[in-house]
Amino acid sequence: MRIKRGNSICVFSSKGGVGKTFNTISLAGIFELLKKKVLIIDFDLYSGDVASYLNKSIKKDLFDISLDLDVRVVKDIKEYVTKFDEYIDILPAPIDPRMANKINANNISTIIDKAALSYDVVLIDTNHALNEISLSVLQTVDWILLLVKNDPLDIKNTRNLITLLDENEFRNYKVILNNSRDPFKRYFTLFDIKRIIRHNIDYTLSEELYLKEIEKYIMEGLIVTLDSKFSDYFFKDYKTYLTIATDILGGDRNE
Ligand SMILES: Nc1ncnc2c1ncn2[C@@H]1O[C@H](COP(=O)(O)OP(=O)(O)OP(=O)(O)O)[C@@H](O)[C@H]1O
Ligand SMILES: [Mg+2]
């Protein structure tokens, strides 16, 4: 019998501040609307902010599970997660950032694989640095969503990142142009961006998704896509998020 396994997705970018955390959390909300059980894992080990974004105080984190895995005492990943709501749980970055470099990179694939046995969707937030941790995450997940802004340095760095992914035969990444993060930057056309990164833009988040009141959501620990008005106010981006989610749920995974 084939064991049911969820999809794992890493939201990555070649630069910081491109919207990885916001979009990881927003996508978690979209999967909840699709009635999927979601685990958000915060592999931004030194500066992870998923739990504080969602106003959650935590008891256990990635350091605890990694430490227990070292002595093989992890039975159920759910003992380490923090509940957000009925559908979404969080496996947070270390509360104490000094513990971040004590996390054994060899445990990363085990953590993701265990998560995929208990959840329909495992969404991973990361730091943009290509270190042992993020490489291990990228090598393990079924899907990589690469966020890029309309910004010269980001576009150039993304080109380099795509070269690296291609050279290492990653076939499971999609590129998302995020126009919502810096909605006034429109220097490059879509044609320019595709030409520079030498890759298709698979999805575009529009400038309309720029939230003037994002602070309100963050202060209240709310997921914007779960706001009952989201699909009306941001119809275009709601549809884009739905397309990303259904493409992932319906696609062939990296096995
Ligand atoms: N659609 C949006 N509208 C308004 N502000 C946004 C939007 N998306 C992201 N931001 C804001 O931009 C900043 C960077 O976003 P975010 O933290 O998601 O990026 P990141 O790629 O995770 O950054 P880091 O590399 O530092 O982890 C945050 O202050 C966030 O609240
Ligand atoms: Mg972040």
Tab-separated table of C-alpha atoms and ligand atoms in Angstrom:
chain	number	residue	atom	x	y	z
A	1	MET	CA	0.000	0.000	0.000
A	2	ARG	CA	1.295	3.436	-0.926
A	3	ILE	CA	1.535	5.751	2.092
A	4	LYS	CA	-0.284	9.059	1.627
A	5	ARG	CA	2.186	11.884	1.611
A	6	GLY	CA	1.649	15.658	1.522
A	7	ASN	CA	3.345	18.166	-0.748
A	8	SER	CA	6.329	20.103	0.550
A	9	ILE	CA	7.024	23.592	-0.776
A	10	CYS	CA	9.841	26.000	-0.064
A	11	VAL	CA	9.379	29.718	-0.705
A	12	PHE	CA	12.812	31.028	-1.622
A	13	SER	CA	14.427	34.146	-3.065
A	14	SER	CA	17.896	35.320	-3.950
A	15	LYS	CA	17.586	38.416	-1.776
A	16	GLY	CA	16.108	39.324	1.597
A	17	GLY	CA	12.878	41.248	2.080
A	18	VAL	CA	11.241	40.040	-1.128
A	19	GLY	CA	8.105	38.779	0.613
A	20	LYS	CA	8.935	35.139	1.454
A	21	THR	CA	7.351	35.186	4.894
A	22	PHE	CA	4.263	37.153	3.841
A	23	ASN	CA	3.625	34.834	0.887
A	24	THR	CA	4.361	31.630	2.821
A	25	ILE	CA	1.732	32.661	5.359
A	26	SER	CA	-0.713	33.898	2.694
A	27	LEU	CA	-0.403	30.579	0.835
A	28	ALA	CA	-1.029	28.685	4.071
A	29	GLY	CA	-4.317	30.582	4.260
A	30	ILE	CA	-5.183	29.594	0.695
A	31	PHE	CA	-4.514	25.905	1.439
A	32	GLU	CA	-6.747	26.240	4.487
A	33	LEU	CA	-9.527	27.554	2.227
A	34	LEU	CA	-8.994	24.365	0.199
A	35	LYS	CA	-9.445	22.404	3.448
A	36	LYS	CA	-5.867	21.172	3.534
A	37	LYS	CA	-3.962	20.558	6.749
A	38	VAL	CA	-0.861	22.737	6.634
A	39	LEU	CA	2.395	22.833	8.562
A	40	ILE	CA	4.495	25.977	8.183
A	41	ILE	CA	8.133	25.219	9.025
A	42	ASP	CA	10.270	28.257	9.715
A	43	PHE	CA	13.746	27.405	8.461
A	44	ASP	CA	14.811	31.040	8.659
A	45	LEU	CA	16.757	29.794	11.674
A	46	TYR	CA	18.467	32.991	12.834
A	47	SER	CA	15.701	35.471	12.182
A	48	GLY	CA	12.526	33.458	11.692
A	49	ASP	CA	9.408	35.453	12.379
A	50	VAL	CA	6.468	33.238	11.374
A	51	ALA	CA	5.347	32.635	14.976
A	52	SER	CA	5.649	36.271	15.970
A	53	TYR	CA	3.942	37.338	12.724
A	54	LEU	CA	0.988	35.175	13.796
A	55	ASN	CA	1.180	36.255	17.474
A	56	LYS	CA	1.895	32.765	18.684
A	57	SER	CA	3.907	32.029	21.772
A	58	ILE	CA	5.701	28.746	21.376
A	59	LYS	CA	6.940	25.952	23.589
A	60	LYS	CA	8.934	23.805	21.175
A	61	ASP	CA	10.869	24.671	18.060
A	62	LEU	CA	13.159	23.266	15.374
A	63	PHE	CA	16.053	23.036	17.802
A	64	ASP	CA	14.034	20.724	20.096
A	65	ILE	CA	13.023	18.372	17.303
A	66	SER	CA	16.544	18.310	15.855
A	67	LEU	CA	18.035	17.551	19.273
A	68	ASP	CA	15.549	14.714	19.823
A	69	LEU	CA	16.183	13.345	16.330
A	70	ASP	CA	19.883	13.120	17.164
A	71	VAL	CA	18.968	10.522	19.798
A	72	ARG	CA	16.075	9.121	17.734
A	73	VAL	CA	13.278	9.884	20.161
A	74	VAL	CA	10.885	11.689	17.805
A	75	LYS	CA	7.662	9.725	17.477
A	76	ASP	CA	5.188	12.348	16.402
A	77	ILE	CA	6.062	15.684	14.807
A	78	LYS	CA	2.828	17.081	16.247
A	79	GLU	CA	4.456	17.123	19.695
A	80	TYR	CA	6.663	19.959	18.452
A	81	VAL	CA	4.184	22.168	16.627
A	82	THR	CA	2.227	25.231	17.692
A	83	LYS	CA	-1.384	25.421	16.588
A	84	PHE	CA	-2.554	28.482	14.662
A	85	ASP	CA	-6.069	27.302	13.882
A	86	GLU	CA	-7.948	24.155	12.922
A	87	TYR	CA	-5.949	23.743	9.695
A	88	ILE	CA	-2.599	25.438	10.205
A	89	ASP	CA	0.233	24.468	12.571
A	90	ILE	CA	3.672	26.038	12.880
A	91	LEU	CA	7.058	24.439	13.528
A	92	PRO	CA	8.955	27.569	14.536
A	93	ALA	CA	12.562	28.678	14.200
A	94	PRO	CA	14.543	28.470	17.469
A	95	ILE	CA	13.222	30.848	20.128
A	96	ASP	CA	16.830	31.346	21.153
A	97	PRO	CA	18.773	32.215	17.965
A	98	ARG	CA	21.976	30.947	19.617
A	99	MET	CA	20.548	27.460	19.113
A	100	ALA	CA	20.251	27.965	15.352
A	101	ASN	CA	23.761	26.829	14.537
A	102	LYS	CA	23.286	23.754	16.725
A	103	ILE	CA	20.640	22.357	14.391
A	104	ASN	CA	21.983	19.316	12.614
A	105	ALA	CA	21.580	19.846	8.853
A	106	ASN	CA	21.387	16.052	8.446
A	107	ASN	CA	18.016	16.132	10.227
A	108	ILE	CA	16.363	18.526	7.805
A	109	SER	CA	15.158	15.999	5.253
A	110	THR	CA	13.881	13.761	8.057
A	111	ILE	CA	11.888	16.662	9.550
A	112	ILE	CA	10.343	17.570	6.183
A	113	ASP	CA	9.580	13.938	5.329
A	114	LYS	CA	7.977	13.330	8.725
A	115	ALA	CA	5.908	16.492	8.292
A	116	ALA	CA	4.708	15.340	4.872
A	117	LEU	CA	3.371	12.148	6.451
A	118	SER	CA	1.166	14.118	8.878
A	119	TYR	CA	0.084	17.116	6.779
A	120	ASP	CA	-1.388	17.647	3.316
A	121	VAL	CA	0.913	20.591	2.718
A	122	VAL	CA	4.258	21.508	4.282
A	123	LEU	CA	5.134	25.142	3.579
A	124	ILE	CA	8.679	26.195	4.336
A	125	ASP	CA	9.874	29.726	4.931
A	126	THR	CA	13.625	30.275	4.610
A	127	ASN	CA	16.404	32.774	4.736
A	128	HIS	CA	17.727	33.771	1.316
A	129	ALA	CA	21.313	32.741	2.162
A	130	LEU	CA	22.349	29.630	0.268
A	131	ASN	CA	23.865	27.759	3.180
A	132	GLU	CA	23.868	24.122	4.258
A	133	ILE	CA	20.419	24.504	5.795
A	134	SER	CA	18.676	26.131	2.841
A	135	LEU	CA	20.405	23.838	0.342
A	136	SER	CA	19.236	20.840	2.288
A	137	VAL	CA	15.682	22.237	2.334
A	138	LEU	CA	15.791	22.929	-1.423
A	139	GLN	CA	17.050	19.411	-2.126
A	140	THR	CA	14.290	17.817	-0.068
A	141	VAL	CA	11.119	19.677	-1.025
A	142	ASP	CA	8.762	18.746	-3.837
A	143	TRP	CA	8.391	22.340	-5.024
A	144	ILE	CA	10.412	25.543	-4.880
A	145	LEU	CA	8.640	28.858	-5.352
A	146	LEU	CA	11.225	31.495	-6.292
A	147	LEU	CA	10.119	35.024	-5.547
A	148	VAL	CA	11.604	37.891	-7.537
A	149	LYS	CA	10.915	41.640	-7.379
A	150	ASN	CA	11.134	44.135	-10.214
A	151	ASP	CA	14.518	45.287	-8.962
A	152	PRO	CA	17.795	45.136	-10.922
A	153	LEU	CA	19.888	43.502	-8.221
A	154	ASP	CA	17.208	41.003	-7.343
A	155	ILE	CA	16.730	40.118	-11.001
A	156	LYS	CA	20.483	39.644	-11.534
A	157	ASN	CA	20.791	37.535	-8.383
A	158	THR	CA	17.811	35.462	-9.445
A	159	ARG	CA	19.521	34.801	-12.769
A	160	ASN	CA	22.522	33.396	-10.853
A	161	LEU	CA	20.299	31.336	-8.603
A	162	ILE	CA	18.425	29.881	-11.587
A	163	THR	CA	21.747	28.975	-13.228
A	164	LEU	CA	22.743	27.140	-10.081
A	165	LEU	CA	19.412	25.320	-9.870
A	166	ASP	CA	19.604	24.344	-13.544
A	167	GLU	CA	23.213	23.162	-13.251
A	168	ASN	CA	22.151	20.950	-10.367
A	169	GLU	CA	19.188	19.610	-12.331
A	170	PHE	CA	16.436	21.022	-10.185
A	171	ARG	CA	13.291	20.716	-12.299
A	172	ASN	CA	10.796	21.555	-9.596
A	173	TYR	CA	10.943	25.330	-9.284
A	174	LYS	CA	8.502	28.005	-10.375
A	175	VAL	CA	9.200	31.719	-10.590
A	176	ILE	CA	6.817	34.243	-9.045
A	177	LEU	CA	7.207	37.916	-9.951
A	178	ASN	CA	6.159	39.780	-6.827
A	179	ASN	CA	4.963	43.246	-7.807
A	180	SER	CA	3.151	43.683	-4.497
A	181	ARG	CA	6.233	44.277	-2.380
A	182	ASP	CA	7.478	47.441	-4.133
A	183	PRO	CA	4.497	48.395	-6.279
A	184	PHE	CA	6.068	51.568	-7.670
A	185	LYS	CA	9.105	49.866	-9.152
A	186	ARG	CA	8.261	49.133	-12.776
A	187	TYR	CA	11.604	49.768	-14.432
A	188	PHE	CA	11.749	46.454	-16.269
A	189	THR	CA	9.007	45.053	-18.460
A	190	LEU	CA	7.959	41.436	-18.131
A	191	PHE	CA	9.814	40.804	-21.383
A	192	ASP	CA	13.032	42.314	-19.928
A	193	ILE	CA	12.781	40.258	-16.766
A	194	LYS	CA	12.269	37.004	-18.635
A	195	ARG	CA	15.156	37.836	-20.943
A	196	ILE	CA	17.515	38.623	-18.046
A	197	ILE	CA	16.632	35.637	-15.898
A	198	ARG	CA	16.366	33.452	-19.015
A	199	HIS	CA	13.322	31.781	-17.576
A	200	ASN	CA	9.595	32.080	-17.764
A	201	ILE	CA	7.609	33.947	-15.116
A	202	ASP	CA	5.169	31.304	-13.959
A	203	TYR	CA	2.984	33.538	-11.781
A	204	THR	CA	2.688	37.260	-11.065
A	205	LEU	CA	1.419	38.850	-7.871
A	206	SER	CA	0.089	42.262	-8.799
A	207	GLU	CA	0.772	45.705	-7.312
A	208	GLU	CA	-2.851	45.666	-6.177
A	209	LEU	CA	-1.767	43.214	-3.480
A	210	TYR	CA	0.373	45.933	-1.899
A	211	LEU	CA	-1.301	46.219	1.503
A	212	LYS	CA	-1.236	49.709	2.949
A	213	GLU	CA	-2.553	48.257	6.183
A	214	ILE	CA	-0.277	45.237	6.469
A	215	GLU	CA	0.685	46.394	9.977
A	216	LYS	CA	-2.895	45.805	11.116
A	217	TYR	CA	-2.744	42.152	10.053
A	218	ILE	CA	0.689	41.646	11.592
A	219	MET	CA	-0.254	43.333	14.867
A	220	GLU	CA	-3.392	41.233	15.134
A	221	GLY	CA	-1.621	38.045	13.961
A	222	LEU	CA	-4.049	37.526	11.091
A	223	ILE	CA	-3.593	35.814	7.738
A	224	VAL	CA	-4.688	38.195	5.028
A	225	THR	CA	-5.973	35.465	2.695
A	226	LEU	CA	-8.317	34.240	5.436
A	227	ASP	CA	-9.982	37.660	5.658
A	228	SER	CA	-13.500	37.151	4.323
A	229	LYS	CA	-13.065	40.223	2.091
A	230	PHE	CA	-9.788	39.059	0.526
A	231	SER	CA	-11.253	37.265	-2.476
A	232	ASP	CA	-13.404	40.316	-3.339
A	233	TYR	CA	-10.838	43.046	-2.768
A	234	PHE	CA	-7.895	41.200	-4.280
A	235	PHE	CA	-9.677	38.999	-6.775
A	236	LYS	CA	-6.805	38.822	-9.258
A	237	ASP	CA	-4.232	37.793	-6.657
A	238	TYR	CA	-6.678	35.485	-4.926
A	239	LYS	CA	-7.003	33.658	-8.250
A	240	THR	CA	-3.223	33.595	-8.693
A	241	TYR	CA	-2.745	32.113	-5.234
A	242	LEU	CA	-5.447	29.539	-5.992
A	243	THR	CA	-3.723	28.634	-9.258
A	244	ILE	CA	-0.389	28.175	-7.460
A	245	ALA	CA	-2.045	26.006	-4.811
A	246	THR	CA	-3.993	23.851	-7.239
A	247	ASP	CA	-0.966	23.456	-9.548
A	248	ILE	CA	0.992	22.160	-6.564
A	249	LEU	CA	-1.766	19.853	-5.351
A	250	GLY	CA	-2.332	18.470	-8.820
A	251	GLY	CA	1.251	18.289	-10.023
A	252	ASP	CA	3.814	15.546	-10.256
A	253	ARG	CA	6.145	15.809	-7.353
A	254	ASN	CA	9.914	15.506	-7.310
A	255	GLU	CA	10.462	11.834	-6.441
B	1	LIG	N1	1.971	42.613	-0.207
B	1	LIG	C1	2.583	43.378	0.682
B	1	LIG	N2	2.101	44.609	0.993
B	1	LIG	C2	2.701	45.394	1.894
B	1	LIG	N3	3.827	45.056	2.573
B	1	LIG	C3	4.354	43.853	2.307
B	1	LIG	C4	3.782	42.956	1.356
B	1	LIG	N4	4.545	41.837	1.321
B	1	LIG	C5	5.520	42.016	2.217
B	1	LIG	N5	5.420	43.207	2.814
B	1	LIG	C6	6.295	43.764	3.870
B	1	LIG	O1	7.617	43.779	3.354
B	1	LIG	C7	8.561	43.377	4.339
B	1	LIG	C8	9.322	42.170	3.822
B	1	LIG	O2	8.392	41.098	3.624
B	1	LIG	P1	8.721	39.656	4.181
B	1	LIG	O3	9.153	39.721	5.605
B	1	LIG	O4	7.584	38.780	3.838
B	1	LIG	O5	9.974	39.334	3.244
B	1	LIG	P2	11.059	38.189	3.432
B	1	LIG	O6	11.509	37.831	2.055
B	1	LIG	O7	10.515	37.107	4.279
B	1	LIG	O8	12.208	38.962	4.221
B	1	LIG	P3	13.477	38.313	4.974
B	1	LIG	O9	14.432	37.950	3.885
B	1	LIG	O10	13.955	39.424	5.829
B	1	LIG	O11	12.978	37.130	5.736
B	1	LIG	C9	7.769	43.092	5.605
B	1	LIG	O12	7.797	44.220	6.436
B	1	LIG	C10	6.370	42.829	5.091
B	1	LIG	O13	5.411	43.137	6.051
B	2	MG	MG	11.179	36.256	6.043
